[in-house]
Amino acid sequence: MWHPDARDLKPETSHLKPLQDMAITRVLLADLAGIAEAAVTLAAGGLVAFPTETVYGLGGDALNPAAVARIFVAKGRPAEDPMIVHVADMADLTRVTTELSPAAALLATRLWPGPLTLILPRGHAVPYSVTAGRETVAVRLPDHPVARALIAAAGTPIAAPSANRFGHTSPTSAAHVLADLDGRIDLLLDGGPATIGVESTILDLSGPQPTLLRPGGVSLEELRDLLGDVALGGRAAATGGQLAPGLLDRHYAPESTLHLCVGTPAACRAWIREQVVAQNAAGHRVGLLLPDEDSALLADLDADSESLGPAGDLTVIASRLYAALRALDSRRPALILARDLGESGIARAIRDRLTRAAGRVVYC
Ligand code: TXA
Ligand code: MG
């Protein structure tokens, strides 16, 4: 059993302004000076948005309940939704969990640092506010030099949900973070665009069988290669096979309505063409969130199109997905239309996010 050490003693937070008085979010470049200042802010109980390889996180000291409470307020997140705790290296695991099972140790060794979050037994120092009352904690060791340097310099594990207002599209750039959280957090470290572009894979290792809770940057295939059987649980089950349009829990959502087409590329294009013509006839503009090939084949239509990249390069599509969705949404089309890209590799994560952003899933 591991015990928290003296580093868990919390500094004073009384000099930090209460959220309602906070009007200015400082934006710093993620260089050595910026990281050092952000680390001091975190250690003092402040909130810092920072880049990771998946999306930007909204960080606070995971072992300081006051900082954790401020994250929930800044994000407008319900207290029942637990947060991921980020560590800088494997040695820090002793501060957040009590033990690593053989499966956890294998995955940590092979896939960390990286876009994988493991659900592990809660360490005694982790407040229940982080885990929403659970005896498990979500832990991730990110593969981003700024994130790791920041967590190490702060000297404490960092709780960080995605740095967006609750329910909105996750941020993959500093500008996205500011659009959602300006004036609600102390500091934003600008480290350029996130490379992976969709959130980490969440794997629950707390039960008898490893269970995928959220598909993400590490694929289900990779996990099955290492562990053998991996069950689909939670939201991964809902979007793993047949989608359940009536049961959508809307998240990652744009302001405009999004409809997702599931079917062959040709059938989806025919359906999209029909929709655009009908919307145009009613005087409405449509936004298209499609791979380059589809955009080219539908270029004659009167619609706003954001280029996602080639259909054959899902890594590029994932990295551009949220920026393209935000860009289209900012033009407030009456409707955004997107097409499903399957479920192999990172396509499973793209499907999950599009499904959750969608008001309607249509089978063509
Ligand atoms: O890539 C990512 O994972 C990003 C970056 C910043 O690391 N973070 C992120 O955090 O996406 P968030 O809070 O937006 O999503 C975390 C998800 C939530 O759906 C939450 O319910 C789930 O993780 N979660 C956290 N702790 C959990 C636990 N103990 N058991 C089950 N699910 C948990
Ligand atoms: Mg999120």
Coordinates of C-alpha atoms and ligand atoms in Angstrom, one line a residue:
M1 CA 0.0 0.0 0.0
W2 CA 1.3 3.5 -0.9
H3 CA 0.9 6.5 1.3
P4 CA 0.8 10.2 0.4
D5 CA 3.9 12.0 1.4
A6 CA 4.7 15.5 2.6
R7 CA 4.3 16.9 -0.9
D8 CA 0.6 16.5 -0.5
L9 CA 0.4 19.4 2.0
K10 CA -1.5 22.1 0.2
P11 CA -0.4 25.7 -0.1
E12 CA -2.7 28.6 0.8
T13 CA -5.2 29.6 -1.8
S14 CA -6.7 32.7 -0.1
H15 CA -4.8 35.1 -2.4
L16 CA -6.6 33.7 -5.5
K17 CA -9.6 35.7 -6.7
P18 CA -13.0 34.0 -6.5
L19 CA -14.3 33.0 -9.8
Q20 CA -17.1 35.6 -10.0
D21 CA -14.5 38.4 -9.7
M22 CA -12.1 36.9 -12.3
A23 CA -12.3 38.9 -15.5
I24 CA -9.0 38.2 -17.2
T25 CA -7.5 35.0 -18.3
R26 CA -3.8 35.4 -19.0
V27 CA -2.5 33.7 -22.1
L28 CA 1.2 32.6 -22.1
L29 CA 3.3 30.9 -24.6
A30 CA 4.2 27.4 -23.5
D31 CA 7.9 28.1 -23.2
L32 CA 10.0 27.5 -20.1
A33 CA 9.0 30.8 -18.4
G34 CA 5.3 30.2 -19.3
I35 CA 5.4 26.7 -17.9
A36 CA 7.1 27.8 -14.7
E37 CA 4.5 30.5 -14.1
A38 CA 1.6 28.1 -14.8
A39 CA 3.1 25.6 -12.4
V40 CA 3.1 28.2 -9.6
T41 CA -0.5 29.0 -10.4
L42 CA -1.5 25.3 -10.2
A43 CA 0.5 24.7 -7.0
A44 CA -1.4 27.7 -5.4
G45 CA -4.8 26.2 -6.3
G46 CA -5.4 28.1 -9.5
L47 CA -6.7 26.9 -12.8
V48 CA -4.6 26.5 -15.9
A49 CA -5.6 25.3 -19.4
F50 CA -2.8 23.4 -21.1
P51 CA -2.1 21.5 -24.3
T52 CA -2.0 17.7 -24.4
E53 CA -1.6 15.4 -27.4
T54 CA -5.4 14.7 -27.5
V55 CA -7.2 18.0 -26.6
Y56 CA -6.5 20.9 -24.3
G57 CA -7.2 20.2 -20.6
L58 CA -8.5 22.5 -17.9
G59 CA -6.1 21.7 -15.0
G60 CA -6.2 22.1 -11.3
D61 CA -4.4 20.4 -8.4
A62 CA -6.0 17.0 -8.1
L63 CA -5.2 16.7 -4.4
N64 CA -6.6 20.1 -3.5
P65 CA -10.4 20.0 -3.1
A66 CA -10.8 23.8 -3.5
A67 CA -9.0 23.7 -6.8
V68 CA -11.1 20.7 -7.9
A69 CA -14.3 22.6 -7.0
R70 CA -13.2 25.6 -9.1
I71 CA -12.8 23.3 -12.1
F72 CA -16.4 22.2 -11.9
V73 CA -17.6 25.8 -11.6
A74 CA -15.4 27.1 -14.5
K75 CA -16.6 24.3 -16.8
G76 CA -20.2 24.3 -15.7
R77 CA -19.8 20.6 -15.1
P78 CA -22.2 18.5 -12.9
A79 CA -20.5 17.2 -9.8
E80 CA -21.5 13.6 -10.7
D81 CA -19.1 13.6 -13.6
P82 CA -15.6 12.4 -12.4
M83 CA -12.4 13.8 -13.8
I84 CA -9.2 12.3 -15.2
V85 CA -6.0 12.8 -13.0
H86 CA -2.9 13.4 -15.1
V87 CA 0.6 12.4 -13.8
A88 CA 4.0 13.4 -15.2
D89 CA 5.7 10.0 -14.8
M90 CA 5.1 6.5 -13.5
A91 CA 6.6 7.3 -10.1
D92 CA 3.7 9.6 -9.5
L93 CA 1.2 6.8 -9.8
T94 CA 1.8 6.0 -6.1
R95 CA 0.1 9.3 -5.3
V96 CA -3.1 8.5 -7.1
T97 CA -3.7 4.8 -6.9
T98 CA -3.1 2.0 -4.4
E99 CA -2.0 -0.7 -6.8
L100 CA -1.4 -1.6 -10.4
S101 CA -2.8 -5.0 -11.6
P102 CA -0.7 -6.9 -14.1
A103 CA -2.9 -5.7 -16.9
A104 CA -2.6 -2.1 -15.8
A105 CA 1.2 -2.5 -15.5
L106 CA 1.4 -3.9 -19.0
L107 CA -0.6 -1.2 -20.5
A108 CA 1.2 1.5 -18.6
T109 CA 4.5 0.2 -19.8
R110 CA 3.5 -0.3 -23.4
L111 CA 1.2 2.6 -24.0
W112 CA 2.2 5.4 -21.6
P113 CA 2.9 8.2 -22.2
G114 CA 0.0 8.3 -24.5
P115 CA -3.8 8.9 -25.2
L116 CA -5.0 6.2 -22.8
T117 CA -6.8 6.7 -19.5
L118 CA -7.0 3.8 -17.1
I119 CA -9.7 3.4 -14.4
L120 CA -7.8 2.2 -11.3
P121 CA -8.4 1.9 -7.6
R122 CA -8.6 5.4 -6.0
G123 CA -5.5 6.4 -4.0
H124 CA -6.3 7.7 -0.5
A125 CA -5.0 11.2 -1.2
V126 CA -7.4 11.7 -4.2
P127 CA -10.5 13.6 -3.0
Y128 CA -13.9 12.1 -3.7
S129 CA -14.8 15.3 -5.6
V130 CA -12.4 14.2 -8.3
T131 CA -13.9 10.7 -8.6
A132 CA -17.5 11.8 -8.0
G133 CA -17.7 9.5 -4.9
R134 CA -16.2 6.5 -6.7
E135 CA -13.6 4.1 -5.2
T136 CA -11.9 4.2 -8.7
V137 CA -9.9 7.0 -10.3
A138 CA -9.2 7.8 -14.0
V139 CA -5.5 8.2 -14.6
R140 CA -3.5 9.3 -17.6
L141 CA 0.2 10.0 -18.4
P142 CA 0.0 12.3 -21.4
D143 CA 2.5 12.3 -24.3
H144 CA 3.0 16.0 -24.6
P145 CA 6.2 17.7 -23.4
V146 CA 4.4 20.8 -22.2
A147 CA 1.8 18.8 -20.2
R148 CA 4.5 16.6 -18.6
A149 CA 6.8 19.5 -17.8
L150 CA 3.9 21.5 -16.3
I151 CA 2.7 18.6 -14.1
A152 CA 6.2 17.8 -12.9
A153 CA 6.9 21.5 -12.1
A154 CA 3.6 21.9 -10.2
G155 CA 4.7 18.9 -8.1
T156 CA 1.2 17.5 -7.8
P157 CA -1.1 15.3 -10.0
I158 CA -3.4 17.5 -12.1
A159 CA -7.1 16.9 -12.5
A160 CA -8.1 18.0 -16.0
P161 CA -11.3 17.6 -18.0
S162 CA -11.3 18.9 -21.6
A163 CA -11.0 22.7 -21.5
N164 CA -14.5 23.4 -22.9
R165 CA -17.8 24.5 -21.3
F166 CA -19.7 21.4 -20.3
G167 CA -21.4 19.7 -23.3
H168 CA -19.5 21.7 -25.9
T169 CA -17.0 20.5 -28.5
S170 CA -13.5 19.8 -27.0
P171 CA -10.8 22.4 -27.7
T172 CA -7.8 21.4 -29.9
S173 CA -6.2 24.9 -29.9
A174 CA -5.7 27.8 -27.5
A175 CA -8.2 29.9 -29.4
H176 CA -10.9 27.2 -28.8
V177 CA -10.2 27.3 -25.1
L178 CA -10.5 31.1 -24.9
A179 CA -13.8 30.9 -26.8
D180 CA -15.3 28.8 -24.0
L181 CA -13.4 29.8 -20.9
D182 CA -12.0 33.3 -21.2
G183 CA -12.5 35.0 -17.8
R184 CA -13.3 31.8 -16.1
I185 CA -9.7 30.4 -15.6
D186 CA -6.5 32.0 -14.4
L187 CA -4.2 31.1 -17.2
L188 CA -3.9 29.5 -20.6
L189 CA -0.7 28.0 -21.9
D190 CA -0.7 28.2 -25.7
G191 CA 1.2 25.2 -27.0
G192 CA -0.2 25.1 -30.6
P193 CA -2.7 22.7 -32.0
A194 CA -3.3 19.3 -30.4
T195 CA -2.0 16.5 -32.7
I196 CA -4.4 13.6 -32.1
G197 CA -7.5 15.8 -31.9
V198 CA -9.9 13.4 -30.1
E199 CA -9.8 12.6 -26.4
S200 CA -8.0 9.7 -24.8
T201 CA -9.3 6.1 -24.8
I202 CA -10.8 5.2 -21.4
L203 CA -10.3 1.6 -20.3
D204 CA -11.9 0.4 -17.0
L205 CA -9.6 -2.1 -15.3
S206 CA -11.5 -2.1 -12.0
G207 CA -13.8 -5.0 -12.8
P208 CA -13.3 -8.7 -13.7
Q209 CA -12.8 -7.8 -17.4
P210 CA -11.1 -4.9 -19.1
T211 CA -13.9 -2.7 -20.5
L212 CA -13.7 0.1 -23.1
L213 CA -15.7 3.1 -21.8
R214 CA -14.7 5.6 -24.4
P215 CA -12.9 5.0 -27.7
G216 CA -10.1 7.4 -28.4
G217 CA -6.5 7.9 -29.4
V218 CA -5.5 4.3 -28.6
S219 CA -7.5 1.8 -30.7
L220 CA -9.6 -1.1 -29.5
E221 CA -7.5 -3.3 -31.7
E222 CA -4.3 -2.2 -30.0
L223 CA -5.9 -3.0 -26.6
R224 CA -7.1 -6.4 -27.7
D225 CA -3.6 -7.2 -29.1
L226 CA -2.2 -6.6 -25.6
L227 CA -4.9 -7.9 -23.3
G228 CA -6.9 -10.4 -25.4
D229 CA -10.6 -9.8 -24.8
V230 CA -11.8 -6.3 -24.1
A231 CA -15.5 -5.7 -23.5
L232 CA -17.4 -2.7 -24.8
G233 CA -19.0 -0.9 -21.9
G234 CA -20.8 2.4 -21.2
R235 CA -20.9 4.7 -24.2
A236 CA -18.5 2.4 -26.2
A237 CA -21.2 -0.3 -26.1
A238 CA -23.8 2.2 -27.4
T239 CA -21.7 3.2 -30.4
G240 CA -19.7 0.0 -30.9
G241 CA -22.3 -1.8 -33.0
Q242 CA -25.8 -0.7 -33.9
L243 CA -26.2 3.0 -33.0
A244 CA -29.2 3.8 -30.9
P245 CA -30.5 7.1 -32.3
G246 CA -33.2 7.5 -29.6
L247 CA -30.8 7.2 -26.7
L248 CA -28.2 9.8 -27.7
D249 CA -26.7 11.7 -24.8
R250 CA -25.8 14.9 -26.6
H251 CA -22.2 16.0 -26.0
Y252 CA -19.4 17.5 -28.0
A253 CA -22.3 19.4 -29.4
P254 CA -22.2 22.4 -31.9
E255 CA -24.9 25.1 -31.7
S256 CA -26.2 24.1 -35.1
T257 CA -28.1 20.8 -35.4
L258 CA -25.9 18.0 -36.8
H259 CA -27.2 15.0 -38.7
L260 CA -25.0 12.0 -39.1
C261 CA -25.4 9.6 -42.1
V262 CA -24.4 6.0 -41.6
G263 CA -24.1 3.9 -44.8
T264 CA -22.0 3.4 -47.8
P265 CA -20.1 6.5 -49.1
A266 CA -22.3 6.6 -52.2
A267 CA -25.6 6.2 -50.3
C268 CA -24.5 8.9 -47.8
R269 CA -23.5 11.3 -50.6
A270 CA -26.9 10.8 -52.3
W271 CA -28.7 11.5 -49.0
I272 CA -26.6 14.5 -48.3
R273 CA -27.2 15.9 -51.8
E274 CA -31.0 15.5 -51.3
Q275 CA -30.9 17.2 -47.9
V276 CA -28.9 20.2 -49.2
V277 CA -31.2 20.8 -52.1
A278 CA -34.2 20.6 -49.9
Q279 CA -32.7 22.9 -47.3
N280 CA -31.6 25.4 -50.0
A281 CA -35.2 25.4 -51.4
A282 CA -36.4 26.4 -48.0
G283 CA -33.9 29.2 -47.9
H284 CA -31.5 27.5 -45.4
R285 CA -27.7 27.1 -45.6
V286 CA -26.1 23.8 -44.8
G287 CA -22.6 23.0 -43.5
L288 CA -20.8 19.8 -44.7
L289 CA -18.3 18.0 -42.5
L290 CA -16.9 15.4 -44.9
P291 CA -13.7 13.8 -46.1
D292 CA -12.1 15.6 -49.1
E293 CA -13.3 13.1 -51.6
D294 CA -17.0 13.6 -50.7
S295 CA -16.5 17.4 -50.6
A296 CA -15.1 17.2 -54.2
L297 CA -17.9 15.1 -55.4
L298 CA -20.5 17.4 -53.8
A299 CA -18.7 20.6 -54.8
D300 CA -21.5 21.7 -57.2
L301 CA -23.8 22.1 -54.1
D302 CA -24.5 25.4 -52.5
A303 CA -23.2 24.6 -49.0
D304 CA -20.4 25.5 -46.6
S305 CA -17.7 22.8 -46.6
E306 CA -14.9 22.2 -44.1
S307 CA -12.1 20.1 -45.4
L308 CA -11.4 17.1 -43.0
G309 CA -8.7 15.5 -45.0
P310 CA -8.5 12.4 -47.2
A311 CA -11.0 9.5 -46.3
G312 CA -8.0 7.1 -46.3
D313 CA -6.2 9.1 -43.6
L314 CA -8.3 8.9 -40.5
T315 CA -5.4 10.3 -38.3
V316 CA -5.6 13.5 -40.2
I317 CA -9.4 13.5 -40.1
A318 CA -9.4 13.0 -36.3
S319 CA -6.9 15.8 -35.8
R320 CA -9.0 18.3 -37.8
L321 CA -12.5 17.1 -36.6
Y322 CA -13.2 19.5 -33.8
A323 CA -11.6 22.6 -35.4
A324 CA -13.7 21.9 -38.5
L325 CA -16.8 21.5 -36.5
R326 CA -16.2 24.7 -34.6
A327 CA -15.4 26.6 -37.8
L328 CA -18.6 25.4 -39.5
D329 CA -20.7 26.1 -36.4
S330 CA -19.4 29.7 -36.1
R331 CA -21.1 30.3 -39.5
R332 CA -24.4 29.1 -37.9
P333 CA -25.8 27.0 -40.7
A334 CA -29.3 25.7 -40.3
L335 CA -27.9 22.2 -40.4
I336 CA -24.6 20.4 -40.4
L337 CA -24.3 17.1 -42.3
A338 CA -21.6 14.5 -41.6
R339 CA -20.9 11.0 -42.7
D340 CA -19.8 8.0 -40.6
L341 CA -16.3 6.6 -41.3
G342 CA -16.6 3.1 -39.9
E343 CA -15.1 1.7 -36.7
S344 CA -11.6 0.5 -37.4
G345 CA -8.8 2.2 -35.5
I346 CA -9.4 5.8 -34.6
A347 CA -12.6 5.8 -36.8
R348 CA -14.4 4.3 -33.7
A349 CA -13.6 7.4 -31.8
I350 CA -14.7 9.7 -34.7
R351 CA -18.0 7.8 -34.8
D352 CA -18.5 8.1 -31.1
R353 CA -17.9 11.9 -31.1
L354 CA -20.0 12.5 -34.2
T355 CA -22.8 10.4 -32.8
R356 CA -22.8 12.4 -29.6
A357 CA -22.7 15.7 -31.4
A358 CA -25.6 14.6 -33.6
G359 CA -29.2 15.4 -33.0
R360 CA -30.1 12.6 -35.4
V361 CA -28.4 9.5 -36.9
V362 CA -29.8 8.5 -40.3
Y363 CA -29.2 5.1 -41.9
C364 CA -28.8 5.3 -45.7
Ligands
TXA1 O1 -7.8 13.2 -23.7 C1 -8.4 13.3 -22.6 O2 -8.8 12.4 -22.0 C2 -8.7 14.8 -22.1 C3 -7.3 15.4 -21.8 C4 -7.4 16.8 -21.3 O3 -6.6 14.5 -21.0 N1 -9.5 14.8 -21.0 C5 -10.8 14.5 -21.1 O4 -11.5 14.7 -19.9 O5 -11.4 14.2 -22.1 P1 -13.1 14.7 -19.7 O6 -13.3 15.1 -18.3 O7 -13.7 15.6 -20.8 O8 -13.6 13.3 -20.0 C6 -13.2 12.3 -19.0 C7 -14.2 11.2 -18.9 C8 -15.6 11.6 -18.4 O9 -16.6 11.1 -19.3 C9 -15.7 10.9 -17.1 O10 -17.1 10.5 -16.8 C10 -14.8 9.7 -17.2 O11 -13.7 10.2 -18.0 N2 -14.3 9.3 -15.9 C11 -13.5 10.0 -15.1 N3 -13.3 9.2 -14.0 C12 -13.9 8.1 -14.1 C13 -14.1 6.9 -13.3 N4 -13.5 6.8 -12.1 N5 -14.8 5.9 -13.7 C14 -15.4 6.0 -15.0 N6 -15.3 7.1 -15.8 C15 -14.6 8.1 -15.4
MG2 MG -14.8 16.5 -22.1

